[in-house]
mmCIF file of C-alpha atoms in Angstrom:
data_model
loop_
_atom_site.group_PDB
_atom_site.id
_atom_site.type_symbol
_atom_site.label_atom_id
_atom_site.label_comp_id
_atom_site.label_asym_id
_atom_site.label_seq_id
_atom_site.Cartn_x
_atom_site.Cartn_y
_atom_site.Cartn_z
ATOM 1 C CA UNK A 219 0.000 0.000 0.000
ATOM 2 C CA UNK A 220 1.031 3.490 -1.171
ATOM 3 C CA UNK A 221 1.262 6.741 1.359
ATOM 4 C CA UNK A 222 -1.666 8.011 -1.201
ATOM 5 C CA UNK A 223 -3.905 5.202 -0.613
ATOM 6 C CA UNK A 224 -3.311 5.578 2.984
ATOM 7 C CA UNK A 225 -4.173 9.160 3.074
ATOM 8 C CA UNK A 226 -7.307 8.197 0.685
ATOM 9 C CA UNK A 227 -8.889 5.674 2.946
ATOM 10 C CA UNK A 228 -7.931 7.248 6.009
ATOM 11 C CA UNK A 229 -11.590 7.538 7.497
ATOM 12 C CA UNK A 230 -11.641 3.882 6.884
ATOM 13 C CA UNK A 231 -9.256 2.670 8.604
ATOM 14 C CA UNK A 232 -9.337 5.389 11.363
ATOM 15 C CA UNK A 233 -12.736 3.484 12.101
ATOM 16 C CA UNK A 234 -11.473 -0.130 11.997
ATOM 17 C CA UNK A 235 -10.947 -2.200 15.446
ATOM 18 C CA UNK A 236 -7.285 -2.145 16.510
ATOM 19 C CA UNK A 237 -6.452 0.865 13.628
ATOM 20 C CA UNK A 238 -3.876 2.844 15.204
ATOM 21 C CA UNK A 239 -1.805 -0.282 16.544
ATOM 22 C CA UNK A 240 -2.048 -1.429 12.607
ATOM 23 C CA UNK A 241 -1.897 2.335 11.252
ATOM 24 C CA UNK A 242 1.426 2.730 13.115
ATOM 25 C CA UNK A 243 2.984 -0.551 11.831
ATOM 26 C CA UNK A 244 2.137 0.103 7.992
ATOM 27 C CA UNK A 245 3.273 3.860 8.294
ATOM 28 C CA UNK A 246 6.444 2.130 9.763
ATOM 29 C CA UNK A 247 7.142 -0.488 7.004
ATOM 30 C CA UNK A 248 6.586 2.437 4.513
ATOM 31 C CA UNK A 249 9.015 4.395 6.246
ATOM 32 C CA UNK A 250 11.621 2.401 6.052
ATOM 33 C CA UNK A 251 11.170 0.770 2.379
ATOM 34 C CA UNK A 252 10.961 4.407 1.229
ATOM 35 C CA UNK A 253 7.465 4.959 0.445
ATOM 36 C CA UNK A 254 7.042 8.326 2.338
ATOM 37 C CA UNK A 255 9.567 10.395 0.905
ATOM 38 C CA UNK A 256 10.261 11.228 -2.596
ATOM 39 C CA UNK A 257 14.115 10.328 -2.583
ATOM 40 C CA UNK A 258 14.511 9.269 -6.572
ATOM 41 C CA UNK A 259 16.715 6.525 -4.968
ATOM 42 C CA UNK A 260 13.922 4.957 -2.914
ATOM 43 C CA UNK A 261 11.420 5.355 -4.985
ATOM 44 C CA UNK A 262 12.572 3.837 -8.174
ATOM 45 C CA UNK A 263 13.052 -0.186 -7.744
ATOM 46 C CA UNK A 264 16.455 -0.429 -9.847
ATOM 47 C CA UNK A 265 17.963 1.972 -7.382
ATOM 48 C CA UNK A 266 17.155 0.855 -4.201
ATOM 49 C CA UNK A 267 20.216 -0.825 -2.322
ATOM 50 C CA UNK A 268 20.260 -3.333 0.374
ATOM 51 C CA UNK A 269 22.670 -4.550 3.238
ATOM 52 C CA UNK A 270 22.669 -7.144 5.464
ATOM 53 C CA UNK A 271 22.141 -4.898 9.077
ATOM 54 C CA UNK A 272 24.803 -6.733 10.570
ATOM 55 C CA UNK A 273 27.164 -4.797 8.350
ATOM 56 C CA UNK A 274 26.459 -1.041 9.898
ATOM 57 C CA UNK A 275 24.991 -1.750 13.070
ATOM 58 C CA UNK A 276 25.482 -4.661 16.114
ATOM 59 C CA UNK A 277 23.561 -5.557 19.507
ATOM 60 C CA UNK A 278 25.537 -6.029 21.776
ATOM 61 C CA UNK A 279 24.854 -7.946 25.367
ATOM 62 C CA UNK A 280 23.403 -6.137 28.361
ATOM 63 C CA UNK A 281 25.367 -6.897 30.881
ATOM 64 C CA UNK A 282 23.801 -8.062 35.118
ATOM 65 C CA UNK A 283 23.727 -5.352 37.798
ATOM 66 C CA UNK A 284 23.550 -6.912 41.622
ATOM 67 C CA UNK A 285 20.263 -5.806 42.803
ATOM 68 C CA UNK A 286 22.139 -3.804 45.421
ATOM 69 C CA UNK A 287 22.779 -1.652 42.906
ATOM 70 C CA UNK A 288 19.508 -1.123 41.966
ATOM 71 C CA UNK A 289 17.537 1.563 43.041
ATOM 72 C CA UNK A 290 13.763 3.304 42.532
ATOM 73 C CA UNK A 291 15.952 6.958 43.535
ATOM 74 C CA UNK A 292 19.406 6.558 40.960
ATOM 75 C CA UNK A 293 19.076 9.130 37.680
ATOM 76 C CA UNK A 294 20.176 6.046 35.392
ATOM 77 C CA UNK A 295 17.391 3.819 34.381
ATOM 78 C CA UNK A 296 17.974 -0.050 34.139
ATOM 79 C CA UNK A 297 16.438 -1.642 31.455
ATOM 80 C CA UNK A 298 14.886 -5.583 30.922
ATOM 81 C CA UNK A 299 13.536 -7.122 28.061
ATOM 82 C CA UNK A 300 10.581 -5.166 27.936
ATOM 83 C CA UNK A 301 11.496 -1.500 29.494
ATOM 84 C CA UNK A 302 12.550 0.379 32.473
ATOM 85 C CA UNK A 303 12.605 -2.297 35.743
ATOM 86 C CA UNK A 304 14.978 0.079 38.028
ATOM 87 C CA UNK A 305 17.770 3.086 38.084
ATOM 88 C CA UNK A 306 20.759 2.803 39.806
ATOM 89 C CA UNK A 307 23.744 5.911 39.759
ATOM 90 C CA UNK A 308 26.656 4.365 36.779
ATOM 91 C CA UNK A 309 25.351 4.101 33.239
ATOM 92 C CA UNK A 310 26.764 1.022 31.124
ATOM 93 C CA UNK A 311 26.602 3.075 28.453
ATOM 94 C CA UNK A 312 26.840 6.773 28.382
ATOM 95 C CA UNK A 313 24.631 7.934 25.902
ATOM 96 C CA UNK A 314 21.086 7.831 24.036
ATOM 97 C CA UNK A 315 20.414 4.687 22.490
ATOM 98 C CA UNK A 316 18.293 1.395 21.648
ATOM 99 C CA UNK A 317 17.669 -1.776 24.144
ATOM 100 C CA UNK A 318 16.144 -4.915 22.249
ATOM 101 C CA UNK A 319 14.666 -7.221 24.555
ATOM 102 C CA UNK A 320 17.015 -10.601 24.436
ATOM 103 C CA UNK A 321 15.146 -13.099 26.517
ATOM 104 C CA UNK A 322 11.817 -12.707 27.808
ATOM 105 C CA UNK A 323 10.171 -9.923 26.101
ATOM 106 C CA UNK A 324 12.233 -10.870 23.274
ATOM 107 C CA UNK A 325 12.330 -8.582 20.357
ATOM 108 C CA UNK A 326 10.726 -5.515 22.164
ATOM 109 C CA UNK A 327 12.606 -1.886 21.354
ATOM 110 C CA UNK A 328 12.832 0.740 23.920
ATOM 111 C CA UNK A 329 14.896 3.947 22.862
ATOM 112 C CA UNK A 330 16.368 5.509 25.688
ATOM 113 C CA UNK A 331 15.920 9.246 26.595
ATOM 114 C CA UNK A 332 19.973 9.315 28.282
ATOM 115 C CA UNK A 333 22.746 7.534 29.609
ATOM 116 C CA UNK A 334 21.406 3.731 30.787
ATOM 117 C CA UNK A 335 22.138 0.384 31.860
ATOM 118 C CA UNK A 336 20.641 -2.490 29.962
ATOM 119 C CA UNK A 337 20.492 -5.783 31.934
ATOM 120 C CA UNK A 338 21.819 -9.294 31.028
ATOM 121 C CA UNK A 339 18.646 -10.090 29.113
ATOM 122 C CA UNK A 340 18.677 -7.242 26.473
ATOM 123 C CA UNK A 341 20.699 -6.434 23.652
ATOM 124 C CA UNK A 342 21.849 -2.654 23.239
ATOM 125 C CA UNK A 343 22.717 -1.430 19.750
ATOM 126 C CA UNK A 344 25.940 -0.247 18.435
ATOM 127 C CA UNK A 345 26.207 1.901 15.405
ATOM 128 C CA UNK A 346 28.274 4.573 13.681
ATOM 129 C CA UNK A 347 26.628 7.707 14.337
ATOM 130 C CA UNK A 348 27.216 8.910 10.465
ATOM 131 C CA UNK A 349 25.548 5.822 9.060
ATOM 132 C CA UNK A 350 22.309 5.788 11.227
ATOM 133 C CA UNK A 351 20.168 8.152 12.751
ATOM 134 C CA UNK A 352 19.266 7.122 16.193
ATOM 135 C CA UNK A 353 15.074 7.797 15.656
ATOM 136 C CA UNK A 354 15.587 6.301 12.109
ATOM 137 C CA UNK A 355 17.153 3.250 13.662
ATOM 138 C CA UNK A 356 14.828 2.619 16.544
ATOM 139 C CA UNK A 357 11.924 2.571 13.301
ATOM 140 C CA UNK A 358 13.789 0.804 11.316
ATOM 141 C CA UNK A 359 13.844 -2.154 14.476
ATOM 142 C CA UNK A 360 10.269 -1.754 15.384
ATOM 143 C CA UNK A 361 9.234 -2.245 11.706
ATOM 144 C CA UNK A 362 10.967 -5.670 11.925
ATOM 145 C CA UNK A 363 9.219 -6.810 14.056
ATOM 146 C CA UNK A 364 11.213 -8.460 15.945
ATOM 147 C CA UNK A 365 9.168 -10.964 18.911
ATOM 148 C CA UNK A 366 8.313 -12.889 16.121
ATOM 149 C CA UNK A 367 12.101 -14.243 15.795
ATOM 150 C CA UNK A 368 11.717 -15.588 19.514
ATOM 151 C CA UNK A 369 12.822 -19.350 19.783
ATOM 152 C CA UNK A 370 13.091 -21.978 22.368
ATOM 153 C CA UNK A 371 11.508 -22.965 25.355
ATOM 154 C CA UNK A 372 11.840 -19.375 26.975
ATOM 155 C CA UNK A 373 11.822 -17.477 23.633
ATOM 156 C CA UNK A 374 15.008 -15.438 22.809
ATOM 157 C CA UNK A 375 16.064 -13.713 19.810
ATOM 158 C CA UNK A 376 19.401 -14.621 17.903
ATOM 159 C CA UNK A 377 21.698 -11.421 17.608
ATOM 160 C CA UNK A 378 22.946 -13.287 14.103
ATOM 161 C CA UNK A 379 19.377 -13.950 12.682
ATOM 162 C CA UNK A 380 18.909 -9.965 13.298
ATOM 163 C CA UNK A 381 22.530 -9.454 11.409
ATOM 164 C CA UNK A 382 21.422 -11.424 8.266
ATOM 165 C CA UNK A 383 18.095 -9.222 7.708
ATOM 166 C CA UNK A 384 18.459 -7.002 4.245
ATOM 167 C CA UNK A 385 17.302 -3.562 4.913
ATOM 168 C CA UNK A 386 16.698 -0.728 2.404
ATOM 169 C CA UNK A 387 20.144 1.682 2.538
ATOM 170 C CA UNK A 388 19.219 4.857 3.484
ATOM 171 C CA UNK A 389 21.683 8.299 3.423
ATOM 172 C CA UNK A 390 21.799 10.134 7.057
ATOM 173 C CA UNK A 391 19.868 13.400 5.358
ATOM 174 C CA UNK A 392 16.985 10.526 3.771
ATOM 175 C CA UNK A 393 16.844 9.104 7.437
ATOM 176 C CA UNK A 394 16.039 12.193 8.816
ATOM 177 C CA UNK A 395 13.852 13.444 6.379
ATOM 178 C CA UNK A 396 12.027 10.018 6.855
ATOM 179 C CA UNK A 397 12.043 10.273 10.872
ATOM 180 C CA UNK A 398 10.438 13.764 10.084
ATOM 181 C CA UNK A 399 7.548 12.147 7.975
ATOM 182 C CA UNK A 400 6.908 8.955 10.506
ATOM 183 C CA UNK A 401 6.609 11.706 13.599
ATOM 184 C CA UNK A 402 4.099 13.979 11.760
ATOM 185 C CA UNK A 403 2.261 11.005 10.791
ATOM 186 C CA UNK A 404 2.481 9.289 14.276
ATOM 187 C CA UNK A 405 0.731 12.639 15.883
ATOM 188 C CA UNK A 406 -2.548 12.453 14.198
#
């Protein structure tokens, strides 16, 4: 489905059960396979370029924090599989970024508003701050939809079946321009 067709039939679907959870997820996937900008490079099939995400971007493990270290007063949040569980006072890592639920909640994506630490059953990503924009990225993850990837008795993802997925290549000033689109269409 087109960005036009969505705009067309927006009544309809504004009135259908469970619409905004599904309206959010298509305006998603046509974010990030370039259907709401007009970039001649995403919108003409011979042109559009894929990599493996494994190549520009890797999760890396959370790591445990004794629960004496945990507290409801710290500034640093702690993150599970599936969001904030605690704060405690030293970040694991010192900036903004993305926690993928590992085991558990497996698959979920939190961005992070600051410094955090992301517990033993997450996955925290690592990326080159020229290649990906950190909104674009934490789309471009959601859109995956990840939970579904879950295996095993107590479902986990596989940090090497997220490496091998092909996603569109986008520039840094696309990204944006796409991260700009997906908010003003997330607010209505």
């Amino acid at each position: 489905m087109s960005i036009d067709t969505l705009i067309k039939n927006f009544e309809a679907f504004a009135e259908a059960p469970g619409c905004i959870t599904s309206l959010r997820s298509l305006i998603l996937n046509l974010a990030v396979h370039g259907e709401l900008t007009s970039a001649p490079d995403l919108t003409e099939p011979n042109k559009k370029r894929f990599i493996k995400l494994g190549s520009v971007m890797t999760l890396e493990y959370g790591k445990p924090l004794d629960k004496s270290l945990r507290t409801t007063t710290g500034q640093i949040p702690v993150y599970g599989a599936n969001g904030i569980k605690a704060t405690t006072k030293q970040p694991l890592v010192n900036e903004k970024g993305i926690v993928v639920g590992r085991k558990g909640s497996a698959g979920e994506v939190n961005i992070t508003e600051g410094p955090f630490w992301p517990l033993d059953v997450t996955f925290f990503a690592k990326f080159e701050k020229d290649v990906f924009d950190l909104q674009y990225l934490y789309y471009l993850l959601k859109s995956l939809d990840l939970p579904k990837m879950a295996k095993g008795i107590k479902p986990g993802i596989n940090r090497n079946d997220v490496d091998r997925i092909e996603v569109l290549s986008v520039d840094l000033d696309e990204q944006k321009r796409i991260v700009s689109k997906v908010d003003e269409l997330m607010s209505l």
